[in-house]
mmCIF file of C-alpha atoms in Angstrom:
data_model
loop_
_atom_site.group_PDB
_atom_site.id
_atom_site.type_symbol
_atom_site.label_atom_id
_atom_site.label_comp_id
_atom_site.label_asym_id
_atom_site.label_seq_id
_atom_site.Cartn_x
_atom_site.Cartn_y
_atom_site.Cartn_z
ATOM 1 C CA MET B 1 -18.193 110.105 -144.463
ATOM 2 C CA SER B 2 -14.572 110.978 -145.101
ATOM 3 C CA ALA B 3 -14.367 113.682 -147.920
ATOM 4 C CA GLN B 4 -13.146 112.821 -151.515
ATOM 5 C CA PRO B 5 -9.105 113.935 -151.961
ATOM 6 C CA ASP B 6 -8.429 116.549 -153.368
ATOM 7 C CA LEU B 7 -6.111 115.268 -156.352
ATOM 8 C CA LEU B 8 -5.754 117.854 -158.529
ATOM 9 C CA TYR B 9 -3.162 120.625 -158.047
ATOM 10 C CA SER B 10 -4.256 124.553 -157.669
ATOM 11 C CA GLU B 11 -2.821 127.412 -159.583
ATOM 12 C CA GLU B 12 -0.596 128.611 -157.134
ATOM 13 C CA GLU B 13 1.009 124.877 -156.860
ATOM 14 C CA GLU B 14 1.158 124.586 -160.118
ATOM 15 C CA ALA B 15 2.978 127.948 -160.064
ATOM 16 C CA LEU B 16 5.319 127.224 -157.392
ATOM 17 C CA ARG B 17 6.752 124.519 -158.906
ATOM 18 C CA ALA B 18 7.528 126.393 -161.807
ATOM 19 C CA ALA B 19 9.461 128.784 -159.631
ATOM 20 C CA VAL B 20 11.201 125.630 -158.180
ATOM 21 C CA ARG B 21 12.241 124.241 -161.263
ATOM 22 C CA ASP B 22 13.103 127.367 -162.342
ATOM 23 C CA LEU B 23 15.643 127.361 -159.730
ATOM 24 C CA LEU B 24 16.475 124.139 -159.486
ATOM 25 C CA ALA B 25 17.698 124.333 -163.080
ATOM 26 C CA ASP B 26 20.100 126.919 -162.277
ATOM 27 C CA HIS B 27 21.865 125.235 -159.033
ATOM 28 C CA CYS B 28 21.282 121.569 -159.627
ATOM 29 C CA ASP B 29 21.486 120.657 -163.545
ATOM 30 C CA ALA B 30 22.953 117.309 -163.840
ATOM 31 C CA PRO B 31 26.670 117.494 -164.871
ATOM 32 C CA GLY B 32 26.909 119.900 -161.779
ATOM 33 C CA VAL B 33 25.181 116.861 -159.663
ATOM 34 C CA ILE B 34 27.505 114.204 -160.669
ATOM 35 C CA ALA B 35 30.368 116.352 -159.750
ATOM 36 C CA ARG B 36 29.103 117.076 -156.333
ATOM 37 C CA THR B 37 28.376 113.831 -155.778
ATOM 38 C CA GLU B 38 32.545 113.051 -156.540
ATOM 39 C CA SER B 39 33.327 115.738 -153.987
ATOM 40 C CA ASP B 40 33.898 116.105 -149.874
ATOM 41 C CA ALA B 41 30.711 118.113 -150.057
ATOM 42 C CA PRO B 42 27.850 116.278 -151.513
ATOM 43 C CA HIS B 43 25.063 118.889 -150.070
ATOM 44 C CA ASP B 44 24.885 121.534 -152.740
ATOM 45 C CA LEU B 45 24.337 124.495 -149.556
ATOM 46 C CA ALA B 46 24.120 127.271 -152.235
ATOM 47 C CA ALA B 47 20.937 125.939 -153.697
ATOM 48 C CA TRP B 48 19.883 125.397 -149.952
ATOM 49 C CA LYS B 49 20.547 128.635 -149.062
ATOM 50 C CA ALA B 50 18.264 129.945 -152.612
ATOM 51 C CA LEU B 51 15.300 127.522 -151.540
ATOM 52 C CA ALA B 52 15.337 128.066 -147.829
ATOM 53 C CA ASP B 53 16.339 131.607 -147.909
ATOM 54 C CA GLY B 54 15.887 133.521 -151.240
ATOM 55 C CA MET B 55 12.487 131.258 -151.679
ATOM 56 C CA GLY B 56 10.628 131.202 -147.897
ATOM 57 C CA LEU B 57 10.623 126.584 -148.635
ATOM 58 C CA ALA B 58 12.057 126.036 -145.227
ATOM 59 C CA GLY B 59 8.819 127.466 -143.633
ATOM 60 C CA LEU B 60 6.445 126.070 -145.471
ATOM 61 C CA LEU B 61 4.929 123.609 -142.666
ATOM 62 C CA VAL B 62 5.483 126.312 -140.215
ATOM 63 C CA PRO B 63 2.313 128.359 -139.616
ATOM 64 C CA GLU B 64 3.065 132.532 -139.961
ATOM 65 C CA ASP B 65 2.857 133.340 -136.764
ATOM 66 C CA LYS B 66 6.062 130.991 -135.649
ATOM 67 C CA GLY B 67 8.016 132.260 -138.533
ATOM 68 C CA GLY B 68 7.336 130.220 -141.773
ATOM 69 C CA GLN B 69 4.990 130.483 -144.478
ATOM 70 C CA GLY B 70 2.007 128.948 -142.780
ATOM 71 C CA ALA B 71 1.549 126.325 -145.674
ATOM 72 C CA THR B 72 0.117 123.126 -146.365
ATOM 73 C CA HIS B 73 1.756 119.462 -147.010
ATOM 74 C CA ARG B 74 0.419 119.941 -150.486
ATOM 75 C CA GLU B 75 2.833 122.467 -151.274
ATOM 76 C CA ALA B 76 5.426 120.989 -149.811
ATOM 77 C CA ALA B 77 4.555 117.830 -151.828
ATOM 78 C CA VAL B 78 5.342 119.715 -154.924
ATOM 79 C CA VAL B 79 8.664 120.845 -153.591
ATOM 80 C CA LEU B 80 10.026 117.838 -153.338
ATOM 81 C CA GLU B 81 8.179 116.022 -156.483
ATOM 82 C CA GLU B 82 11.104 118.581 -158.614
ATOM 83 C CA LEU B 83 13.414 118.145 -155.733
ATOM 84 C CA GLY B 84 13.153 114.718 -156.851
ATOM 85 C CA ARG B 85 13.028 115.448 -160.206
ATOM 86 C CA SER B 86 16.779 116.316 -159.939
ATOM 87 C CA VAL B 87 18.170 114.233 -157.560
ATOM 88 C CA ALA B 88 18.699 117.802 -155.467
ATOM 89 C CA PRO B 89 21.392 116.761 -152.700
ATOM 90 C CA VAL B 90 19.396 119.500 -150.125
ATOM 91 C CA PRO B 91 18.319 118.150 -146.854
ATOM 92 C CA TYR B 92 14.984 119.325 -147.781
ATOM 93 C CA LEU B 93 13.106 116.176 -146.391
ATOM 94 C CA SER B 94 15.559 115.876 -143.339
ATOM 95 C CA SER B 95 15.380 119.499 -142.355
ATOM 96 C CA ALA B 96 11.951 121.332 -143.908
ATOM 97 C CA VAL B 97 9.974 117.897 -143.056
ATOM 98 C CA VAL B 98 10.847 115.591 -140.958
ATOM 99 C CA ALA B 99 12.828 117.449 -138.441
ATOM 100 C CA THR B 100 10.290 120.613 -138.544
ATOM 101 C CA GLU B 101 7.696 117.984 -137.697
ATOM 102 C CA ALA B 102 9.223 117.031 -134.816
ATOM 103 C CA LEU B 103 9.370 120.112 -133.857
ATOM 104 C CA LEU B 104 6.217 120.921 -134.042
ATOM 105 C CA GLU B 105 5.343 118.287 -131.667
ATOM 106 C CA CYS B 106 7.063 119.156 -129.254
ATOM 107 C CA ALA B 107 5.829 123.506 -129.657
ATOM 108 C CA ASP B 108 9.594 124.532 -129.487
ATOM 109 C CA ASP B 109 9.307 127.761 -131.518
ATOM 110 C CA GLU B 110 12.421 129.238 -131.443
ATOM 111 C CA LEU B 111 14.453 125.840 -132.967
ATOM 112 C CA LEU B 112 11.233 126.550 -135.087
ATOM 113 C CA GLY B 113 11.883 129.605 -135.997
ATOM 114 C CA ARG B 114 15.532 128.910 -136.950
ATOM 115 C CA LEU B 115 15.449 126.023 -139.521
ATOM 116 C CA ALA B 116 11.894 127.999 -141.173
ATOM 117 C CA SER B 117 14.197 130.282 -142.066
ATOM 118 C CA GLY B 118 16.964 128.691 -143.263
ATOM 119 C CA ARG B 119 19.329 129.484 -140.895
ATOM 120 C CA ALA B 120 20.279 126.154 -139.779
ATOM 121 C CA VAL B 121 19.399 123.055 -141.155
ATOM 122 C CA GLY B 122 17.610 120.321 -138.318
ATOM 123 C CA VAL B 123 18.318 116.186 -139.355
ATOM 124 C CA LEU B 124 16.158 114.014 -136.631
ATOM 125 C CA ALA B 125 18.876 111.120 -135.481
ATOM 126 C CA VAL B 126 16.411 108.289 -136.290
ATOM 127 C CA GLY B 127 17.610 106.153 -138.881
ATOM 128 C CA LEU B 128 16.903 106.413 -142.475
ATOM 129 C CA HIS B 129 15.192 103.316 -142.462
ATOM 130 C CA ARG B 130 12.557 103.801 -139.900
ATOM 131 C CA ALA B 131 9.028 102.959 -140.748
ATOM 132 C CA PRO B 132 6.346 105.367 -138.661
ATOM 133 C CA GLY B 133 5.427 103.239 -136.027
ATOM 134 C CA THR B 134 7.893 101.348 -134.876
ATOM 135 C CA ALA B 135 11.222 101.457 -131.896
ATOM 136 C CA PHE B 136 14.110 103.561 -133.095
ATOM 137 C CA PRO B 137 17.333 103.232 -131.075
ATOM 138 C CA ALA B 138 18.060 105.742 -128.464
ATOM 139 C CA VAL B 139 21.078 107.478 -126.601
ATOM 140 C CA ARG B 140 22.216 107.403 -122.246
ATOM 141 C CA LEU B 141 21.351 110.544 -120.767
ATOM 142 C CA GLU B 142 23.774 110.414 -118.013
ATOM 143 C CA ASP B 143 24.546 113.428 -115.962
ATOM 144 C CA GLY B 144 22.839 115.533 -117.686
ATOM 145 C CA ALA B 145 24.616 114.268 -121.011
ATOM 146 C CA LEU B 146 24.397 111.551 -123.727
ATOM 147 C CA HIS B 147 26.184 109.337 -125.001
ATOM 148 C CA GLY B 148 25.568 106.715 -127.170
ATOM 149 C CA GLU B 149 26.306 105.957 -131.170
ATOM 150 C CA LEU B 150 23.465 106.167 -133.781
ATOM 151 C CA THR B 151 23.682 104.881 -137.556
ATOM 152 C CA GLY B 152 22.059 105.825 -140.667
ATOM 153 C CA ILE B 153 21.238 109.202 -140.172
ATOM 154 C CA ALA B 154 20.541 111.225 -143.277
ATOM 155 C CA ASP B 155 22.452 114.456 -144.579
ATOM 156 C CA ALA B 156 23.673 114.726 -140.725
ATOM 157 C CA ALA B 157 26.724 116.160 -142.376
ATOM 158 C CA ALA B 158 24.881 119.186 -143.252
ATOM 159 C CA ALA B 159 22.989 119.528 -139.641
ATOM 160 C CA ASP B 160 23.581 122.394 -137.467
ATOM 161 C CA VAL B 161 21.256 120.677 -134.710
ATOM 162 C CA LEU B 162 20.580 116.927 -134.263
ATOM 163 C CA LEU B 163 17.468 115.942 -133.047
ATOM 164 C CA VAL B 164 18.128 112.670 -130.393
ATOM 165 C CA PRO B 165 16.023 110.863 -128.557
ATOM 166 C CA ALA B 166 17.160 109.557 -125.381
ATOM 167 C CA GLU B 167 16.428 106.721 -123.070
ATOM 168 C CA ASP B 168 14.451 108.256 -120.670
ATOM 169 C CA GLY B 169 12.044 109.349 -123.428
ATOM 170 C CA GLY B 170 12.895 112.910 -124.092
ATOM 171 C CA LEU B 171 14.663 114.434 -127.188
ATOM 172 C CA TYR B 172 17.258 116.831 -127.001
ATOM 173 C CA ALA B 173 18.479 119.557 -129.382
ATOM 174 C CA VAL B 174 22.193 118.750 -129.830
ATOM 175 C CA ALA B 175 24.200 121.024 -131.822
ATOM 176 C CA ALA B 176 26.242 119.027 -134.585
ATOM 177 C CA SER B 177 29.616 120.493 -133.132
ATOM 178 C CA ASP B 178 29.201 118.540 -129.998
ATOM 179 C CA ALA B 179 29.110 115.069 -131.680
ATOM 180 C CA THR B 180 30.766 113.433 -134.124
ATOM 181 C CA VAL B 181 29.745 112.846 -137.481
ATOM 182 C CA THR B 182 30.680 110.191 -139.573
ATOM 183 C CA SER B 183 30.066 109.409 -143.137
ATOM 184 C CA GLN B 184 28.761 105.600 -143.915
ATOM 185 C CA ALA B 185 28.838 104.170 -147.490
ATOM 186 C CA SER B 186 26.315 105.377 -149.179
ATOM 187 C CA LEU B 187 24.475 103.958 -152.373
ATOM 188 C CA ASP B 188 22.534 106.975 -152.432
ATOM 189 C CA LEU B 189 25.315 109.658 -152.627
ATOM 190 C CA THR B 190 23.220 112.074 -153.762
ATOM 191 C CA ARG B 191 21.810 111.771 -149.878
ATOM 192 C CA PRO B 192 24.747 110.539 -147.715
ATOM 193 C CA LEU B 193 24.411 108.731 -144.404
ATOM 194 C CA ALA B 194 26.131 109.307 -141.612
ATOM 195 C CA THR B 195 26.983 107.537 -137.902
ATOM 196 C CA VAL B 196 26.627 109.810 -135.012
ATOM 197 C CA THR B 197 28.516 109.476 -131.937
ATOM 198 C CA LEU B 198 27.549 111.471 -128.484
ATOM 199 C CA THR B 199 30.311 110.959 -125.689
ATOM 200 C CA GLY B 200 28.957 113.662 -123.217
ATOM 201 C CA ALA B 201 27.321 116.093 -125.247
ATOM 202 C CA PRO B 202 25.098 118.465 -124.402
ATOM 203 C CA GLY B 203 21.922 118.578 -124.748
ATOM 204 C CA ARG B 204 18.417 120.630 -124.459
ATOM 205 C CA ARG B 205 15.082 118.739 -123.730
ATOM 206 C CA LEU B 206 12.706 119.758 -125.633
ATOM 207 C CA GLY B 207 9.791 117.525 -125.383
ATOM 208 C CA ASP B 208 8.887 113.506 -125.183
ATOM 209 C CA ALA B 209 10.484 111.447 -127.841
ATOM 210 C CA GLY B 210 7.285 109.221 -128.886
ATOM 211 C CA PRO B 211 5.304 111.045 -130.021
ATOM 212 C CA ALA B 212 7.307 113.583 -131.875
ATOM 213 C CA VAL B 213 9.496 111.120 -133.905
ATOM 214 C CA ARG B 214 6.122 109.333 -134.904
ATOM 215 C CA ARG B 215 5.145 112.365 -136.285
ATOM 216 C CA ALA B 216 7.864 113.254 -137.866
ATOM 217 C CA LEU B 217 8.718 109.757 -139.332
ATOM 218 C CA ARG B 218 4.861 110.038 -140.256
ATOM 219 C CA ALA B 219 5.333 113.132 -142.629
ATOM 220 C CA GLY B 220 8.591 111.969 -143.968
ATOM 221 C CA ALA B 221 6.600 108.492 -145.136
ATOM 222 C CA GLY B 222 4.032 110.272 -146.304
ATOM 223 C CA LEU B 223 5.603 113.336 -148.763
ATOM 224 C CA LEU B 224 9.103 111.045 -149.817
ATOM 225 C CA ALA B 225 6.186 109.755 -152.070
ATOM 226 C CA SER B 226 5.718 112.778 -154.273
ATOM 227 C CA GLU B 227 9.457 112.574 -154.117
ATOM 228 C CA GLN B 228 9.482 109.410 -155.362
ATOM 229 C CA LEU B 229 6.710 110.317 -158.318
ATOM 230 C CA GLY B 230 8.576 113.392 -159.475
ATOM 231 C CA LEU B 231 12.116 110.968 -160.206
ATOM 232 C CA ALA B 232 9.572 108.531 -161.999
ATOM 233 C CA ASP B 233 8.167 111.222 -163.841
ATOM 234 C CA TRP B 234 11.717 112.106 -164.918
ATOM 235 C CA ALA B 235 12.898 108.991 -165.949
ATOM 236 C CA LEU B 236 9.764 108.057 -167.866
ATOM 237 C CA THR B 237 10.334 111.442 -169.549
ATOM 238 C CA GLU B 238 13.388 111.253 -170.582
ATOM 239 C CA THR B 239 13.029 108.065 -171.834
ATOM 240 C CA VAL B 240 10.367 108.806 -174.244
ATOM 241 C CA ARG B 241 12.472 111.473 -175.863
ATOM 242 C CA TYR B 242 15.467 109.499 -175.865
ATOM 243 C CA LEU B 243 14.228 107.343 -177.432
ATOM 244 C CA LYS B 244 11.846 109.828 -180.534
ATOM 245 C CA GLU B 245 15.960 111.328 -180.738
ATOM 246 C CA ARG B 246 17.612 107.871 -180.902
ATOM 247 C CA LYS B 247 17.445 105.621 -184.285
ATOM 248 C CA GLN B 248 18.437 101.770 -185.500
ATOM 249 C CA PHE B 249 17.430 100.753 -188.667
ATOM 250 C CA ASN B 250 17.346 103.665 -189.584
ATOM 251 C CA ARG B 251 14.141 104.522 -187.884
ATOM 252 C CA PRO B 252 14.032 106.017 -184.148
ATOM 253 C CA VAL B 253 13.754 103.533 -181.449
ATOM 254 C CA GLY B 254 11.153 104.486 -179.920
ATOM 255 C CA GLY B 255 8.741 102.835 -182.624
ATOM 256 C CA PHE B 256 9.152 99.452 -182.054
ATOM 257 C CA GLN B 257 6.321 97.780 -180.245
ATOM 258 C CA ALA B 258 7.797 95.421 -177.792
ATOM 259 C CA LEU B 259 9.519 99.034 -176.341
ATOM 260 C CA LYS B 260 5.969 100.859 -176.632
ATOM 261 C CA HIS B 261 4.376 98.490 -174.238
ATOM 262 C CA ARG B 262 7.158 98.713 -172.009
ATOM 263 C CA LEU B 263 6.509 102.851 -171.940
ATOM 264 C CA ALA B 264 2.663 102.564 -171.760
ATOM 265 C CA GLN B 265 3.177 100.258 -168.738
ATOM 266 C CA LEU B 266 5.420 102.589 -166.794
ATOM 267 C CA TRP B 267 2.912 105.521 -167.874
ATOM 268 C CA LEU B 268 0.254 103.701 -166.336
ATOM 269 C CA GLU B 269 2.329 103.055 -163.371
ATOM 270 C CA VAL B 270 3.444 106.806 -162.804
ATOM 271 C CA VAL B 271 -0.117 108.181 -163.298
ATOM 272 C CA ASN B 272 -1.225 105.733 -160.847
ATOM 273 C CA LEU B 273 1.559 107.008 -158.507
ATOM 274 C CA ARG B 274 0.328 110.454 -158.839
ATOM 275 C CA ALA B 275 -2.537 109.639 -157.448
ATOM 276 C CA ALA B 276 -1.262 107.870 -154.494
ATOM 277 C CA ALA B 277 1.908 110.679 -153.824
ATOM 278 C CA ARG B 278 -1.229 113.436 -154.009
ATOM 279 C CA ALA B 279 -3.540 111.476 -152.362
ATOM 280 C CA ALA B 280 -1.258 110.848 -148.923
ATOM 281 C CA ALA B 281 -0.198 114.903 -149.070
ATOM 282 C CA ASP B 282 -3.912 115.859 -149.189
ATOM 283 C CA ALA B 283 -4.578 113.416 -146.052
ATOM 284 C CA LEU B 284 -1.765 114.623 -144.184
ATOM 285 C CA THR B 285 -3.046 118.381 -144.677
ATOM 286 C CA THR B 286 -6.579 117.412 -143.893
ATOM 287 C CA GLY B 287 -5.812 114.139 -141.567
ATOM 288 C CA GLU B 288 -8.356 112.787 -143.163
ATOM 289 C CA ASP B 289 -7.322 108.261 -143.166
ATOM 290 C CA THR B 290 -4.256 109.283 -142.548
ATOM 291 C CA ASP B 291 -2.734 106.418 -141.599
ATOM 292 C CA LEU B 292 -3.878 104.466 -144.433
ATOM 293 C CA THR B 293 -3.465 106.747 -147.592
ATOM 294 C CA LEU B 294 -0.305 106.582 -146.176
ATOM 295 C CA ALA B 295 0.142 103.049 -145.916
ATOM 296 C CA VAL B 296 -1.183 102.846 -149.827
ATOM 297 C CA ALA B 297 1.249 105.388 -151.257
ATOM 298 C CA GLN B 298 4.669 103.995 -149.556
ATOM 299 C CA ALA B 299 3.571 100.618 -150.589
ATOM 300 C CA TYR B 300 3.070 101.203 -154.361
ATOM 301 C CA ALA B 301 5.719 103.968 -154.781
ATOM 302 C CA GLY B 302 8.630 102.131 -153.709
ATOM 303 C CA PRO B 303 8.471 99.581 -156.814
ATOM 304 C CA VAL B 304 7.119 102.010 -159.279
ATOM 305 C CA ALA B 305 10.213 104.171 -159.061
ATOM 306 C CA VAL B 306 13.100 101.389 -158.958
ATOM 307 C CA HIS B 307 11.039 100.260 -161.943
ATOM 308 C CA ALA B 308 11.109 103.455 -163.767
ATOM 309 C CA ALA B 309 14.766 103.935 -162.851
ATOM 310 C CA GLU B 310 15.372 100.417 -164.460
ATOM 311 C CA GLU B 311 13.442 101.399 -167.366
ATOM 312 C CA ALA B 312 15.214 104.754 -168.224
ATOM 313 C CA LEU B 313 19.203 102.921 -167.505
ATOM 314 C CA GLN B 314 18.445 99.702 -170.046
ATOM 315 C CA LEU B 315 16.485 101.969 -172.873
ATOM 316 C CA HIS B 316 19.048 104.338 -172.468
ATOM 317 C CA ALA B 317 21.366 101.233 -173.565
ATOM 318 C CA GLY B 318 25.263 102.247 -173.696
ATOM 319 C CA ILE B 319 25.130 105.607 -172.496
ATOM 320 C CA GLY B 320 22.672 105.048 -169.783
ATOM 321 C CA MET B 321 25.507 102.929 -168.242
ATOM 322 C CA THR B 322 27.946 106.306 -168.047
ATOM 323 C CA TRP B 323 28.902 107.437 -165.248
ATOM 324 C CA GLU B 324 28.915 111.123 -167.257
ATOM 325 C CA HIS B 325 24.956 110.773 -168.122
ATOM 326 C CA PRO B 326 22.523 111.247 -164.964
ATOM 327 C CA VAL B 327 20.266 108.341 -164.958
ATOM 328 C CA HIS B 328 22.616 105.815 -162.103
ATOM 329 C CA LEU B 329 21.946 108.826 -159.622
ATOM 330 C CA TYR B 330 18.176 108.267 -159.780
ATOM 331 C CA LEU B 331 18.245 104.518 -159.817
ATOM 332 C CA LYS B 332 20.850 104.603 -156.618
ATOM 333 C CA ARG B 333 18.099 107.264 -154.864
ATOM 334 C CA ALA B 334 14.970 105.039 -155.780
ATOM 335 C CA LYS B 335 16.583 102.057 -154.846
ATOM 336 C CA ALA B 336 17.362 103.828 -151.098
ATOM 337 C CA ASP B 337 14.055 105.863 -151.580
ATOM 338 C CA SER B 338 12.738 102.662 -151.318
ATOM 339 C CA ILE B 339 14.101 101.101 -147.840
ATOM 340 C CA ALA B 340 13.363 104.599 -146.284
ATOM 341 C CA TYR B 341 10.690 104.770 -144.000
ATOM 342 C CA GLY B 342 9.907 101.141 -144.216
ATOM 343 C CA THR B 343 10.295 98.861 -147.237
ATOM 344 C CA ALA B 344 6.914 98.570 -149.510
ATOM 345 C CA GLY B 345 6.161 95.481 -147.239
ATOM 346 C CA ALA B 346 6.276 96.651 -144.350
ATOM 347 C CA HIS B 347 3.683 99.511 -145.708
ATOM 348 C CA ARG B 348 1.657 96.358 -146.865
ATOM 349 C CA GLU B 349 1.836 94.745 -143.613
ATOM 350 C CA ALA B 350 1.010 97.782 -141.799
ATOM 351 C CA LEU B 351 -2.306 98.698 -144.547
ATOM 352 C CA ALA B 352 -3.084 95.104 -143.758
ATOM 353 C CA GLU B 353 -3.058 95.618 -140.583
ATOM 354 C CA LEU B 354 -5.740 98.877 -140.489
ATOM 355 C CA VAL B 355 -8.133 97.427 -142.774
ATOM 356 C CA ASP B 356 -8.259 94.169 -140.632
ATOM 357 C CA LEU B 357 -6.410 92.233 -143.402
ATOM 358 C CA ARG B 358 -4.135 90.050 -141.205
ATOM 359 C CA ALA B 359 -2.438 86.954 -142.761
ATOM 360 C CA PRO B 360 -3.869 83.576 -141.675
#
């Protein structure tokens, strides 16, 4: 019989949360993030350096004997909650989770150590929309060089190393300087997408692409739920605060019964999302019912995060529609996250297969 998942936060996890929140308050305040989205450099490399080098968070999932912190997915989930709460434009999910998991599967200690120390940013060159276990495009390998084009690659603009799947079944490390990275139009301005083009790029074979990509996308999907939780919790908290302060007819707007009902419903959804996200992080840590728990978390997380951001936008009324207010960044991140690593519908289908409840 499977052990019950531990959904509570430990004292160490709460201390980690406080430290990350303080750091992000200094580096990723709302006006700064908005200003960065308007620039040619959407990634906040100073914040990334503080997280990765200053706090050592890039190596949370890497064992200590390989240069990392030897922590678990539960701690990484706490970090992602706080990154979601501030829509921080840093490649944490891409490099410290997805690319790191791929390298752990390939057992490439040299590159893993570089990512864990924050000396390099790694990005798996698989489209952000690809769900775990599904097919993914690969590039051609000709005379030892890689040729092809891959689209929808998140955070490729910040990458030092690209992990590229090839048609021979291998996963190759390619220096970002040997690839052409072209920005794509992206709804989420804080996690930009790019097209990666390889024309005879040299690559070093790391291992088999199939299991590495599958493991990486599974961890990405599971921990994305924690980012969505942080985003939804921010939306709820800020909306409640605003409605307590905003007055209409000489009384706080939050005192109107109709709005109370909407906020109560949203609170229930966020509480349920916290349980689902924590269960996913715990399942990745323990290996208990992992695929099932991850499918449940992602089937639920996307719609809740989008609903929370939509409610925040509507209930902030006119000010919520302005570019200066950060709520639009949260709605865009929520919408983009809702199709990242598979849609809610794709995860519901996977869940149905896992519990043998296929549609007739």
